[in-house]
Coordinates of C-alpha atoms in Angstrom, one line a residue:
Chain A
M677 CA -19.8 17.4 -35.7
R678 CA -16.1 16.8 -35.2
A679 CA -14.8 14.3 -32.6
L680 CA -11.4 12.7 -31.9
Y681 CA -12.3 9.0 -31.9
C682 CA -10.2 6.2 -30.5
E683 CA -11.1 2.8 -32.0
E684 CA -9.2 0.1 -30.0
G685 CA -6.1 2.4 -30.1
D686 CA -6.5 3.8 -33.6
L687 CA -7.0 7.5 -33.5
S688 CA -8.9 9.6 -36.1
L689 CA -10.7 12.9 -36.2
R690 CA -14.2 12.2 -37.4
L691 CA -15.9 15.0 -39.2
D692 CA -19.4 13.5 -39.2
Y693 CA -19.8 12.1 -35.7
P694 CA -23.4 12.3 -34.6
Q695 CA -24.2 15.1 -32.1
P696 CA -25.3 13.5 -28.8
Q697 CA -28.8 14.2 -27.4
P698 CA -29.1 14.8 -23.7
R699 CA -31.5 12.6 -21.7
P700 CA -33.0 13.9 -18.4
G701 CA -30.3 14.5 -15.9
E702 CA -27.7 15.1 -18.7
A703 CA -26.3 18.3 -20.1
L704 CA -25.3 18.9 -23.7
L705 CA -22.0 20.9 -23.5
R706 CA -20.1 22.9 -26.2
L707 CA -16.4 22.6 -25.8
R708 CA -14.5 25.8 -25.0
M709 CA -11.1 24.1 -24.3
A710 CA -9.8 20.6 -23.6
G711 CA -6.5 19.3 -22.2
I712 CA -4.7 16.2 -23.3
C713 CA -3.7 13.9 -20.5
G714 CA -1.4 10.9 -20.1
T715 CA -4.5 8.6 -19.9
D716 CA -5.6 9.8 -23.3
L717 CA -2.2 8.8 -24.7
A718 CA -2.3 5.5 -22.8
L719 CA -5.6 4.6 -24.3
T720 CA -4.2 5.0 -27.8
R721 CA -1.4 2.6 -26.7
G722 CA -3.9 -0.1 -25.5
Y723 CA -4.0 0.7 -21.8
K724 CA -7.6 -0.7 -21.8
D725 CA -8.6 -3.4 -24.3
G726 CA -11.4 -2.8 -26.6
V727 CA -11.9 0.9 -25.9
S728 CA -13.8 2.7 -28.7
L729 CA -15.0 6.1 -27.9
V730 CA -14.4 9.9 -28.2
L731 CA -11.4 10.8 -26.1
G732 CA -11.0 13.7 -23.7
H733 CA -11.9 14.2 -20.0
E734 CA -10.2 17.5 -19.1
Y735 CA -12.4 20.4 -20.3
V736 CA -14.1 23.7 -19.8
A737 CA -17.4 24.1 -21.7
D738 CA -20.7 26.0 -22.1
V739 CA -24.0 24.3 -21.2
I740 CA -26.2 24.3 -24.4
S741 CA -29.1 22.4 -23.0
A742 CA -30.0 20.4 -19.9
P743 CA -33.5 19.0 -19.9
G744 CA -35.1 19.5 -16.5
H745 CA -32.2 21.6 -15.3
E746 CA -32.6 24.7 -17.4
S747 CA -30.9 27.0 -14.9
W748 CA -27.6 25.5 -16.0
V749 CA -28.0 26.6 -19.7
G750 CA -25.4 29.3 -20.6
Q751 CA -23.2 28.5 -17.7
R752 CA -19.5 28.0 -18.2
V753 CA -18.6 24.7 -16.4
V754 CA -16.0 22.0 -15.7
G755 CA -17.1 18.5 -14.7
E756 CA -16.2 15.4 -12.8
I757 CA -15.6 12.4 -15.1
N758 CA -17.2 9.4 -13.3
T759 CA -20.9 8.8 -13.7
A760 CA -22.6 7.4 -10.5
C761 CA -25.9 5.5 -10.5
G762 CA -26.6 6.7 -7.0
H763 CA -28.1 3.5 -5.7
C764 CA -25.5 0.7 -5.9
A765 CA -23.8 -0.5 -2.8
R766 CA -20.7 1.6 -3.5
C767 CA -22.7 4.8 -4.2
S768 CA -24.7 4.1 -1.0
R769 CA -21.6 4.1 1.1
G770 CA -20.3 7.3 -0.5
L771 CA -17.8 5.8 -3.0
V772 CA -19.5 7.6 -5.9
T773 CA -16.3 7.8 -8.0
H774 CA -16.2 4.0 -7.8
C775 CA -19.8 3.4 -8.7
A776 CA -20.2 -0.3 -9.8
E777 CA -22.0 0.9 -12.9
R778 CA -19.8 3.8 -13.6
R779 CA -18.8 5.1 -17.0
V780 CA -16.0 7.5 -17.3
L781 CA -16.0 10.5 -19.6
G782 CA -13.6 9.8 -22.5
I783 CA -12.2 6.7 -20.8
L784 CA -14.9 4.1 -20.3
D785 CA -18.2 3.8 -22.2
W786 CA -18.9 7.5 -22.3
D787 CA -17.9 9.8 -25.2
G788 CA -15.3 12.4 -24.2
A789 CA -14.8 16.1 -24.6
L790 CA -12.5 16.2 -27.6
A791 CA -15.4 17.1 -29.8
D792 CA -17.6 20.1 -30.7
T793 CA -20.2 18.9 -28.2
F794 CA -20.5 16.2 -25.7
L795 CA -22.7 15.1 -22.7
S796 CA -22.2 15.1 -19.0
P797 CA -24.5 14.2 -16.1
V798 CA -25.7 17.5 -14.6
A799 CA -24.7 16.2 -11.2
N800 CA -21.0 16.2 -12.3
L801 CA -20.9 19.9 -13.3
Y802 CA -19.4 22.8 -11.4
P803 CA -19.8 26.5 -12.5
V804 CA -16.4 28.1 -13.2
P805 CA -15.8 31.3 -11.1
A806 CA -15.7 34.4 -13.3
N807 CA -12.1 35.2 -12.4
V808 CA -10.9 31.8 -13.5
S809 CA -9.9 31.9 -17.2
D810 CA -10.5 29.0 -19.6
E811 CA -6.8 28.3 -19.6
Q812 CA -6.9 27.9 -15.8
A813 CA -10.2 26.1 -15.7
V814 CA -9.2 23.4 -18.2
F815 CA -6.7 22.2 -15.5
T816 CA -9.5 21.6 -12.9
E817 CA -9.7 17.8 -13.4
P818 CA -6.0 17.1 -13.2
L819 CA -5.6 19.7 -10.4
A820 CA -8.3 17.8 -8.5
A821 CA -6.3 14.6 -9.0
A822 CA -3.3 16.4 -7.6
Y823 CA -5.3 17.5 -4.6
A824 CA -6.2 13.9 -4.1
V825 CA -2.7 13.3 -2.9
L826 CA -3.4 15.4 0.2
R827 CA -6.8 13.8 0.7
D828 CA -5.3 10.3 0.5
M829 CA -2.2 10.9 2.7
P830 CA -2.5 9.5 6.2
S831 CA -2.6 12.1 8.9
D832 CA 0.5 10.8 10.5
A833 CA 2.5 10.6 7.2
G834 CA 5.0 13.4 8.0
E835 CA 6.3 16.3 6.0
R836 CA 9.5 15.2 4.2
M837 CA 8.1 14.7 0.7
V838 CA 9.8 13.6 -2.5
L839 CA 7.9 13.5 -5.8
F840 CA 9.0 11.5 -8.8
G841 CA 7.9 12.5 -12.3
D842 CA 8.3 15.9 -13.9
G843 CA 5.4 15.5 -16.3
R844 CA 1.9 17.0 -16.3
L845 CA 0.6 15.4 -13.2
G846 CA 3.9 15.6 -11.2
Q847 CA 4.0 19.4 -12.0
L848 CA 0.5 19.9 -10.6
I849 CA 1.1 17.8 -7.5
A850 CA 4.3 19.8 -6.8
R851 CA 2.4 23.0 -7.0
V852 CA -0.4 21.8 -4.8
L853 CA 2.0 20.6 -2.1
A854 CA 3.9 23.9 -2.2
A855 CA 0.6 25.9 -2.1
E856 CA -0.5 23.9 0.9
G857 CA 2.7 24.6 2.9
F858 CA 4.9 21.7 2.1
D859 CA 8.4 21.9 0.5
P860 CA 8.6 18.9 -1.8
L861 CA 11.6 17.8 -3.8
L862 CA 10.6 17.2 -7.4
V863 CA 12.8 14.5 -9.0
G864 CA 12.7 14.0 -12.8
R865 CA 14.6 13.1 -15.9
H866 CA 13.9 16.3 -18.0
A867 CA 15.9 19.4 -17.3
A868 CA 13.5 21.7 -19.2
K869 CA 10.5 20.4 -17.4
L870 CA 12.2 20.7 -14.0
A871 CA 13.0 24.3 -14.9
V872 CA 9.3 25.0 -15.3
A873 CA 8.8 23.7 -11.7
A874 CA 11.8 25.6 -10.4
A875 CA 10.4 28.8 -11.8
A876 CA 7.4 28.3 -9.5
G877 CA 9.8 28.0 -6.5
I878 CA 9.8 24.2 -6.3
R879 CA 13.0 22.4 -5.3
T880 CA 14.0 20.1 -8.2
Q881 CA 16.7 17.5 -8.9
L882 CA 17.6 16.0 -12.3
V883 CA 18.4 12.2 -12.2
S884 CA 19.3 9.8 -14.9
S885 CA 19.5 6.4 -13.1
A886 CA 17.7 4.2 -10.7
A887 CA 20.8 4.4 -8.4
E888 CA 20.3 8.2 -8.2
I889 CA 16.6 7.7 -7.3
R890 CA 17.6 5.2 -4.5
S891 CA 20.1 7.7 -3.1
H892 CA 17.1 9.7 -1.8
A893 CA 16.6 8.1 1.6
E894 CA 14.4 8.3 4.6
Y895 CA 11.6 10.4 3.2
D896 CA 8.3 10.4 5.0
V897 CA 6.3 10.5 1.8
A898 CA 7.1 9.6 -1.8
I899 CA 4.7 10.2 -4.6
D900 CA 5.0 8.3 -7.9
A901 CA 3.8 10.3 -10.9
T902 CA 6.3 8.9 -13.3
G903 CA 3.8 7.1 -15.4
S904 CA 6.1 4.1 -15.4
A905 CA 5.3 0.8 -13.7
Q906 CA 8.9 0.0 -13.3
A907 CA 10.2 2.7 -10.9
I908 CA 8.3 1.6 -7.8
N909 CA 11.0 -0.5 -6.1
D910 CA 13.5 2.3 -6.5
I911 CA 10.9 4.8 -5.1
L912 CA 10.1 2.5 -2.1
A913 CA 13.8 2.5 -1.3
C914 CA 13.6 6.2 -0.6
L915 CA 11.2 5.9 2.3
R916 CA 11.8 5.7 6.0
P917 CA 10.2 2.8 7.8
R918 CA 6.4 3.3 8.0
G919 CA 6.8 5.8 5.1
V920 CA 4.0 6.4 2.6
L921 CA 4.0 5.9 -1.1
I922 CA 1.2 7.7 -2.9
L923 CA 0.8 5.9 -6.3
K924 CA -0.7 8.0 -9.1
T925 CA 0.7 6.0 -12.1
T926 CA -1.8 3.9 -14.1
S927 CA 0.1 1.7 -16.5
A928 CA -1.0 -1.3 -18.6
Q929 CA 2.2 -3.0 -17.4
T930 CA 2.5 -5.0 -14.2
T931 CA 5.4 -4.5 -11.8
R932 CA 7.7 -7.0 -10.1
L933 CA 7.5 -5.8 -6.4
D934 CA 9.6 -6.8 -3.4
L935 CA 6.8 -7.3 -0.9
A936 CA 9.1 -8.5 1.9
A937 CA 10.6 -5.0 1.9
V938 CA 7.1 -3.5 2.2
V939 CA 6.4 -5.8 5.2
V940 CA 9.8 -5.5 6.9
N941 CA 9.8 -1.7 6.6
E942 CA 6.1 -1.5 7.3
L943 CA 5.6 0.7 4.3
R944 CA 2.2 2.0 3.1
I945 CA 1.3 2.1 -0.5
I946 CA -1.8 4.1 -1.3
G947 CA -3.5 4.2 -4.7
S948 CA -4.8 7.7 -5.6
R949 CA -6.9 8.6 -8.6
C950 CA -9.6 11.3 -9.0
G951 CA -9.8 14.2 -6.6
P952 CA -12.0 17.0 -5.2
F953 CA -13.1 19.5 -7.8
P954 CA -14.3 22.2 -5.3
Q955 CA -10.8 22.3 -3.8
A956 CA -9.2 22.6 -7.2
L957 CA -11.5 25.3 -8.4
A958 CA -11.0 27.2 -5.1
A959 CA -7.3 27.0 -5.5
L960 CA -7.5 28.4 -9.1
A961 CA -9.9 31.2 -8.0
A962 CA -7.7 32.2 -5.1
G963 CA -4.5 32.1 -7.3
K964 CA -2.9 29.5 -5.0
V965 CA -2.0 27.4 -7.9
D966 CA -1.2 28.8 -11.4
P967 CA -1.1 25.9 -13.9
R968 CA -0.6 28.1 -17.0
P969 CA 3.2 27.8 -17.2
L970 CA 2.5 24.1 -18.0
I971 CA 0.9 24.9 -21.3
S972 CA 3.2 23.7 -24.1
A973 CA 1.0 24.1 -27.1
R974 CA -2.5 25.0 -28.3
Y975 CA -4.2 23.4 -31.3
P976 CA -7.5 23.8 -33.0
L977 CA -9.8 20.8 -32.8
A978 CA -9.3 20.3 -36.5
Q979 CA -5.7 19.4 -35.7
A980 CA -6.5 17.2 -32.7
E981 CA -4.5 14.3 -34.0
Q982 CA -1.4 16.5 -34.3
A983 CA -2.1 17.7 -30.8
M984 CA -2.0 14.2 -29.5
R985 CA 1.3 13.5 -31.3
V986 CA 2.8 16.6 -29.7
A987 CA 1.4 15.7 -26.3
A988 CA 3.2 12.3 -26.6
Q989 CA 6.6 14.0 -27.0
A990 CA 8.9 13.7 -24.0
E991 CA 9.4 17.5 -23.8
S992 CA 5.7 18.3 -23.8
L993 CA 3.7 19.3 -20.8
K994 CA 0.0 20.3 -21.3
V995 CA -1.3 20.5 -24.8
L996 CA -4.6 22.3 -25.2
V997 CA -7.3 21.8 -27.9
I998 CA -9.6 24.7 -28.7
P999 CA -12.6 24.3 -31.1
Chain B
M214 CA 25.7 -25.6 25.6
R215 CA 23.2 -26.7 22.9
A216 CA 22.0 -24.4 20.2
L217 CA 20.1 -24.8 16.9
Y218 CA 22.5 -23.2 14.4
C219 CA 21.6 -22.1 10.9
E220 CA 24.7 -21.7 8.7
E221 CA 23.5 -20.1 5.4
G222 CA 20.5 -22.3 5.4
D223 CA 22.1 -25.5 6.7
L224 CA 20.6 -26.5 10.1
S225 CA 22.4 -28.4 12.9
L226 CA 22.0 -28.8 16.6
R227 CA 25.4 -27.8 18.0
L228 CA 26.3 -29.4 21.4
D229 CA 29.3 -27.3 22.2
Y230 CA 28.2 -23.8 21.3
P231 CA 29.8 -21.3 23.6
Q232 CA 27.6 -19.9 26.3
P233 CA 27.1 -16.1 25.7
Q234 CA 28.3 -13.5 28.2
P235 CA 26.0 -10.6 28.9
R236 CA 27.5 -7.1 28.6
P237 CA 26.0 -4.2 30.5
G238 CA 22.4 -3.6 29.5
E239 CA 22.0 -7.2 28.4
A240 CA 20.4 -10.2 30.2
L241 CA 21.5 -13.8 30.1
L242 CA 18.4 -15.9 29.7
R243 CA 17.8 -19.6 30.3
L244 CA 15.1 -21.0 27.9
R245 CA 11.9 -22.3 29.3
M246 CA 10.1 -22.7 26.0
A247 CA 10.5 -21.6 22.4
G248 CA 8.1 -21.6 19.4
I249 CA 9.0 -22.2 15.8
C250 CA 7.8 -19.6 13.3
G251 CA 7.5 -19.4 9.6
T252 CA 10.4 -17.0 9.6
D253 CA 12.7 -19.7 11.1
L254 CA 11.7 -22.0 8.3
A255 CA 12.2 -19.3 5.7
L256 CA 15.7 -18.6 7.0
T257 CA 16.6 -22.3 6.4
R258 CA 15.3 -21.8 2.8
G259 CA 17.5 -18.8 2.1
Y260 CA 15.1 -16.0 2.8
K261 CA 18.1 -13.9 3.8
D262 CA 21.5 -14.5 2.2
G263 CA 24.4 -15.3 4.4
V264 CA 22.6 -15.7 7.6
S265 CA 24.6 -17.7 10.1
L266 CA 23.3 -17.7 13.7
V267 CA 21.3 -19.5 16.3
L268 CA 17.6 -19.5 15.3
G269 CA 14.6 -18.7 17.5
H270 CA 12.8 -15.5 18.4
E271 CA 9.6 -16.7 20.2
Y272 CA 10.4 -17.6 23.7
V273 CA 9.7 -17.5 27.4
A274 CA 12.8 -17.7 29.6
D275 CA 14.2 -17.1 33.1
V276 CA 16.7 -14.3 33.7
I277 CA 20.0 -15.8 35.0
S278 CA 22.0 -12.6 35.2
A279 CA 21.7 -9.0 34.1
P280 CA 24.8 -6.8 35.0
G281 CA 23.6 -3.5 36.4
H282 CA 20.0 -4.7 36.3
E283 CA 20.0 -7.2 39.1
S284 CA 16.3 -6.8 39.9
W285 CA 15.5 -8.7 36.8
V286 CA 17.4 -11.9 37.9
G287 CA 15.0 -14.7 38.6
Q288 CA 12.1 -13.2 36.7
R289 CA 10.2 -15.1 34.0
V290 CA 10.2 -13.0 30.9
V291 CA 9.3 -12.7 27.2
G292 CA 11.1 -10.2 25.0
E293 CA 10.9 -8.0 21.9
I294 CA 13.3 -9.1 19.2
N295 CA 14.7 -5.9 17.7
T296 CA 17.6 -4.2 19.3
A297 CA 17.6 -0.4 19.2
C298 CA 20.6 1.8 19.5
G299 CA 18.5 4.6 21.0
H300 CA 20.2 7.5 19.2
C301 CA 20.0 7.0 15.4
A302 CA 17.6 9.2 13.4
R303 CA 15.0 6.4 13.4
C304 CA 15.2 5.7 17.2
S305 CA 15.0 9.5 17.8
R306 CA 11.7 9.7 15.9
G307 CA 10.3 6.7 17.8
L308 CA 10.8 4.0 15.1
V309 CA 12.7 1.9 17.5
T310 CA 11.7 -1.4 15.9
H311 CA 13.3 -0.1 12.7
C312 CA 16.6 1.1 14.3
A313 CA 19.1 1.7 11.5
E314 CA 21.7 -0.3 13.5
R315 CA 19.2 -3.0 14.6
R316 CA 19.9 -6.6 15.1
V317 CA 17.1 -9.1 15.4
L318 CA 17.0 -12.0 17.8
G319 CA 17.5 -15.2 15.9
I320 CA 17.0 -13.4 12.5
L321 CA 19.8 -10.8 12.0
D322 CA 23.2 -10.7 13.7
W323 CA 22.0 -11.8 17.1
D324 CA 21.9 -15.4 18.3
G325 CA 18.4 -16.6 19.0
A326 CA 16.5 -18.5 21.6
L327 CA 16.7 -22.1 20.4
A328 CA 19.5 -22.8 22.8
D329 CA 20.0 -23.5 26.5
T330 CA 20.9 -19.9 27.1
F331 CA 20.9 -16.7 25.1
L332 CA 21.1 -12.9 25.4
S333 CA 18.6 -10.1 25.2
P334 CA 18.8 -6.4 25.8
V335 CA 17.2 -5.8 29.2
A336 CA 15.2 -3.0 27.6
N337 CA 13.4 -5.6 25.4
L338 CA 12.1 -7.7 28.3
Y339 CA 8.7 -8.0 29.8
P340 CA 7.8 -9.9 33.0
V341 CA 5.2 -12.6 32.4
P342 CA 2.1 -12.3 34.6
A343 CA 1.9 -15.2 37.1
N344 CA -1.4 -16.4 35.6
V345 CA 0.0 -16.8 32.1
S346 CA 1.5 -20.2 31.6
D347 CA 4.7 -20.9 29.6
E348 CA 2.5 -22.4 26.9
Q349 CA 0.6 -19.2 26.6
A350 CA 3.6 -16.8 27.1
V351 CA 5.6 -18.4 24.3
F352 CA 3.0 -17.0 21.9
T353 CA 3.6 -13.4 23.0
E354 CA 5.8 -12.4 20.1
P355 CA 3.6 -13.8 17.3
L356 CA 0.5 -12.6 19.2
A357 CA 2.0 -9.1 19.3
A358 CA 2.5 -9.4 15.5
A359 CA -1.1 -10.3 15.2
Y360 CA -2.1 -7.2 17.3
A361 CA 0.0 -5.1 14.9
V362 CA -2.8 -5.7 12.3
L363 CA -5.1 -3.5 14.4
R364 CA -2.4 -1.0 15.1
D365 CA -1.6 -0.6 11.4
M366 CA -5.2 -0.5 10.2
P367 CA -6.4 3.0 9.2
S368 CA -9.1 4.3 11.4
D369 CA -11.5 4.6 8.5
A370 CA -10.9 1.1 7.2
G371 CA -14.3 -0.4 7.9
E372 CA -15.3 -3.7 9.6
R373 CA -15.9 -6.3 6.9
M374 CA -12.7 -8.3 7.2
V375 CA -11.4 -11.3 5.3
L376 CA -8.2 -13.0 6.4
F377 CA -6.2 -15.3 4.1
G378 CA -4.0 -18.0 5.5
D379 CA -4.9 -20.7 8.1
G380 CA -1.4 -21.1 9.4
R381 CA 0.2 -20.0 12.6
L382 CA 0.0 -16.2 12.1
G383 CA -3.4 -16.3 10.4
Q384 CA -4.8 -18.3 13.3
L385 CA -3.6 -15.7 15.8
I386 CA -4.8 -12.7 13.8
A387 CA -8.2 -14.3 13.5
R388 CA -8.4 -14.7 17.3
V389 CA -7.2 -11.2 17.9
L390 CA -9.8 -9.7 15.5
A391 CA -12.6 -11.8 17.1
A392 CA -11.4 -10.9 20.6
E393 CA -11.5 -7.2 19.7
G394 CA -15.1 -7.3 18.4
F395 CA -14.7 -8.0 14.7
D396 CA -16.2 -11.0 12.9
P397 CA -13.5 -12.0 10.3
L398 CA -13.8 -14.7 7.7
L399 CA -10.7 -16.9 7.7
V400 CA -10.0 -18.3 4.3
G401 CA -7.6 -21.2 3.9
R402 CA -6.6 -24.3 2.1
H403 CA -6.3 -26.8 5.0
A404 CA -9.6 -28.2 6.4
A405 CA -8.0 -29.4 9.7
K406 CA -6.4 -26.0 10.4
L407 CA -9.7 -24.2 9.6
A408 CA -11.4 -26.6 12.0
V409 CA -9.1 -25.3 14.8
A410 CA -10.2 -21.8 14.1
A411 CA -13.9 -22.8 13.8
A412 CA -13.6 -24.4 17.3
A413 CA -12.7 -20.9 18.6
G414 CA -15.9 -19.5 17.0
I415 CA -14.3 -18.0 13.9
R416 CA -16.1 -18.1 10.6
T417 CA -14.0 -20.1 8.1
Q418 CA -14.0 -21.1 4.4
L419 CA -12.0 -23.7 2.6
V420 CA -10.8 -22.7 -0.9
S421 CA -8.7 -24.6 -3.4
S422 CA -8.2 -22.1 -6.2
A423 CA -7.5 -18.4 -7.0
A424 CA -10.9 -18.1 -8.6
E425 CA -12.5 -19.0 -5.2
I426 CA -10.3 -16.4 -3.5
R427 CA -11.4 -13.8 -6.0
S428 CA -15.1 -14.7 -5.5
H429 CA -14.8 -12.8 -2.1
A430 CA -15.7 -9.3 -3.1
E431 CA -16.1 -5.9 -1.6
Y432 CA -14.4 -6.4 1.7
D433 CA -13.3 -3.4 3.6
V434 CA -10.1 -5.1 4.8
A435 CA -8.2 -8.1 3.6
I436 CA -5.2 -9.5 5.5
D437 CA -2.6 -11.6 3.8
A438 CA -1.0 -14.2 6.1
T439 CA -0.6 -16.8 3.5
G440 CA 3.2 -16.8 3.5
S441 CA 3.0 -16.8 -0.3
A442 CA 4.1 -13.9 -2.4
Q443 CA 1.8 -15.0 -5.2
A444 CA -1.6 -14.6 -3.8
I445 CA -1.7 -10.8 -3.6
N446 CA -3.4 -10.0 -6.9
D447 CA -6.2 -12.4 -6.0
I448 CA -6.5 -10.9 -2.5
L449 CA -6.6 -7.3 -3.9
A450 CA -9.5 -8.4 -6.0
C451 CA -11.5 -9.1 -2.9
L452 CA -11.4 -5.4 -1.7
R453 CA -14.0 -2.7 -2.3
P454 CA -12.6 0.6 -3.7
R455 CA -10.5 2.3 -1.1
G456 CA -10.2 -1.0 0.7
V457 CA -7.2 -1.9 2.8
L458 CA -4.8 -4.9 2.4
I459 CA -2.7 -5.6 5.5
L460 CA 0.3 -7.5 4.4
K461 CA 2.0 -9.8 6.8
T462 CA 3.8 -12.2 4.5
T463 CA 7.6 -12.0 4.2
S464 CA 8.8 -14.0 1.3
A465 CA 12.1 -14.2 -0.6
Q466 CA 10.2 -14.1 -3.8
T467 CA 9.0 -11.0 -5.6
T468 CA 5.5 -10.6 -6.8
R469 CA 4.1 -9.4 -10.2
L470 CA 1.6 -6.8 -9.1
D471 CA -1.1 -4.9 -11.2
L472 CA -0.5 -1.4 -9.9
A473 CA -3.0 0.1 -12.1
A474 CA -5.7 -1.8 -10.2
V475 CA -4.3 -0.3 -7.0
V476 CA -4.5 3.2 -8.4
V477 CA -7.9 2.9 -10.2
N478 CA -9.5 1.3 -7.1
E479 CA -7.6 3.6 -4.8
L480 CA -6.5 0.6 -2.7
R481 CA -4.2 0.8 0.3
I482 CA -1.5 -1.8 0.9
I483 CA 0.0 -1.6 4.4
G484 CA 3.1 -3.6 5.4
S485 CA 2.9 -4.9 9.0
R486 CA 5.5 -6.6 11.0
C487 CA 6.3 -6.6 14.8
G488 CA 3.6 -5.6 17.3
P489 CA 2.9 -4.4 20.8
F490 CA 4.0 -6.8 23.5
P491 CA 2.0 -5.2 26.3
Q492 CA -1.2 -5.6 24.4
A493 CA -0.4 -9.3 23.7
L494 CA 0.5 -10.0 27.3
A495 CA -2.6 -8.3 28.6
A496 CA -4.8 -10.3 26.2
L497 CA -3.2 -13.5 27.4
A498 CA -3.5 -12.5 31.1
A499 CA -7.2 -11.6 30.6
G500 CA -8.0 -14.8 28.7
K501 CA -9.1 -12.7 25.7
V502 CA -7.0 -14.9 23.4
D503 CA -6.2 -18.5 24.0
P504 CA -3.4 -19.7 21.6
R505 CA -3.0 -23.2 23.1
P506 CA -5.2 -25.0 20.6
L507 CA -2.6 -24.0 18.0
I508 CA 0.1 -26.3 19.6
S509 CA 0.7 -29.2 17.2
A510 CA 3.7 -30.8 18.9
R511 CA 6.3 -30.4 21.7
Y512 CA 10.0 -31.4 21.3
P513 CA 12.9 -31.3 23.6
L514 CA 15.8 -29.1 22.5
A515 CA 17.8 -32.2 21.8
Q516 CA 15.4 -32.9 19.0
A517 CA 15.2 -29.4 17.7
E518 CA 16.1 -30.4 14.1
Q519 CA 13.1 -32.8 14.1
A520 CA 10.9 -30.0 15.5
M521 CA 11.9 -27.9 12.6
R522 CA 11.0 -30.6 10.1
V523 CA 7.6 -31.1 11.7
A524 CA 7.0 -27.4 11.8
A525 CA 7.6 -27.3 8.1
Q526 CA 4.8 -29.8 7.4
A527 CA 1.7 -28.3 5.9
E528 CA -0.6 -29.7 8.6
S529 CA 1.5 -28.3 11.5
L530 CA 0.6 -25.2 13.4
K531 CA 2.8 -24.2 16.4
V532 CA 5.7 -26.6 17.3
L533 CA 7.2 -25.9 20.7
V534 CA 10.7 -26.7 21.9
I535 CA 11.4 -27.2 25.6
P536 CA 14.9 -27.7 27.0

């Protein structure tokens, strides 16, 4: 079968990759549609050393087989991406997305969805409601990550929110915040991307310098979805005392941080990663969030390498891959 | 009068410093006892550029005069250190310790307590209960900063706590946590200081390397009171996913931080500074926390420069200055 393989950063579409065989508790899935994410691009740039696997963790697929769980066969599904052993200390205390033994679909020790077929633990699957199209459902994973911002926000955080980063994830977070009754300001460096957000009724501002970022002051909450490790000091400067920074950027680079400012202003920095699939699916089914304006391009799996190149371009938002 | 003056880092005991005159709303205080804090030492090392003022922000004193507030005259008091204008946007929303116009006793634009007399806003004063001695009361300000750790801890943080730094503030935080029903592990690099904590029933561990710090894993809460900007990556490695780092260190140095680890492990970093005086005074009055074993030395104000030198020695805990 075909699979987009990343071998320590080198990308190639393999045509004779072996079809995986599900073990008990696993489902064999046939891809319907996959999305390309910033993490996929980061993996090809060496975000994690020594990663060799099939990429892809945003998908909608059909269940082909599921030994011992035959009721799933034929269902159209999306799936969470972290495997959980169910018995380690972290799983026992409910931190299943942080399982000590975890593998991560298309990211860590588990072949991903950019292939004709792939595996998932059955426990990770969610049926897709009939009124949610493939082009909506394929956004479930990043939309759940966007909903994680609300889950991870302290209850006393306040309502004045500024969001940095007009890319894929920033666009979804802005829509989630708007859908849930907030009125965020989306700050970015790309006029065309900001226009996509503005068309959804989101307040936007184009900036071109760190000084312009720092001119936003006294926000209750700032959200970093820039994808850059370097913007954080400027973003922290936008917060009121006791303000909250929700950090979504994963970068291979370290950041030089002024911790005294964090202490003196009693700021809170909260790392936020994967989010709640049920909430994301419910938002799609109810039409609360429409991610489809984010689709920049569609490519067949045969052109998956080209899809990755296009996704890496600054003007791209979501690039989809369809078998 | 005498005053320990810091002129852009240069320290000298001035013998003819002008006695301050209280304006309405201010009290003139006569020092009974002052404590030397890590921030005092940092100011003499250039933590803040261009600081020229009388040092000292931990004190117990007698009210000499207080125009318009004569009932305070003769009272023995301690005092909060941040001035608040009462009408800026931050004060209006209750962030009075972060007043946009604030000055800070002995730290920022307000002469401190290491002098025969000094000023405080009357609004910052608290009477000292009769059963609290001067040697206890002088710890109110840092003890309040220690109580801030509990105030700033998220309610879902968990109970497994590790505390780094066996110095003045770390010692007080350990005592507060123990007094409030927790069982923290105090980790430090000084056997003699750890012995002081152990004598108060606190679990301690001597470490000498970053690897030993990192060997502490899966804590719910880590507290950084090391005073060093460099330990934070090692300390973050001690946390379970979604764990909380309470950051108390203010340092002039920046820190190179691995933000991807913060995001992937969904860690929470919370800056924590000044704390609740009423809670600290109540703990002293009830005997819940006894800070007196932390007293390393006592010096008369005439030897305040020597007191600062002794306070800077690695083996010192709290050095007191008495007129």
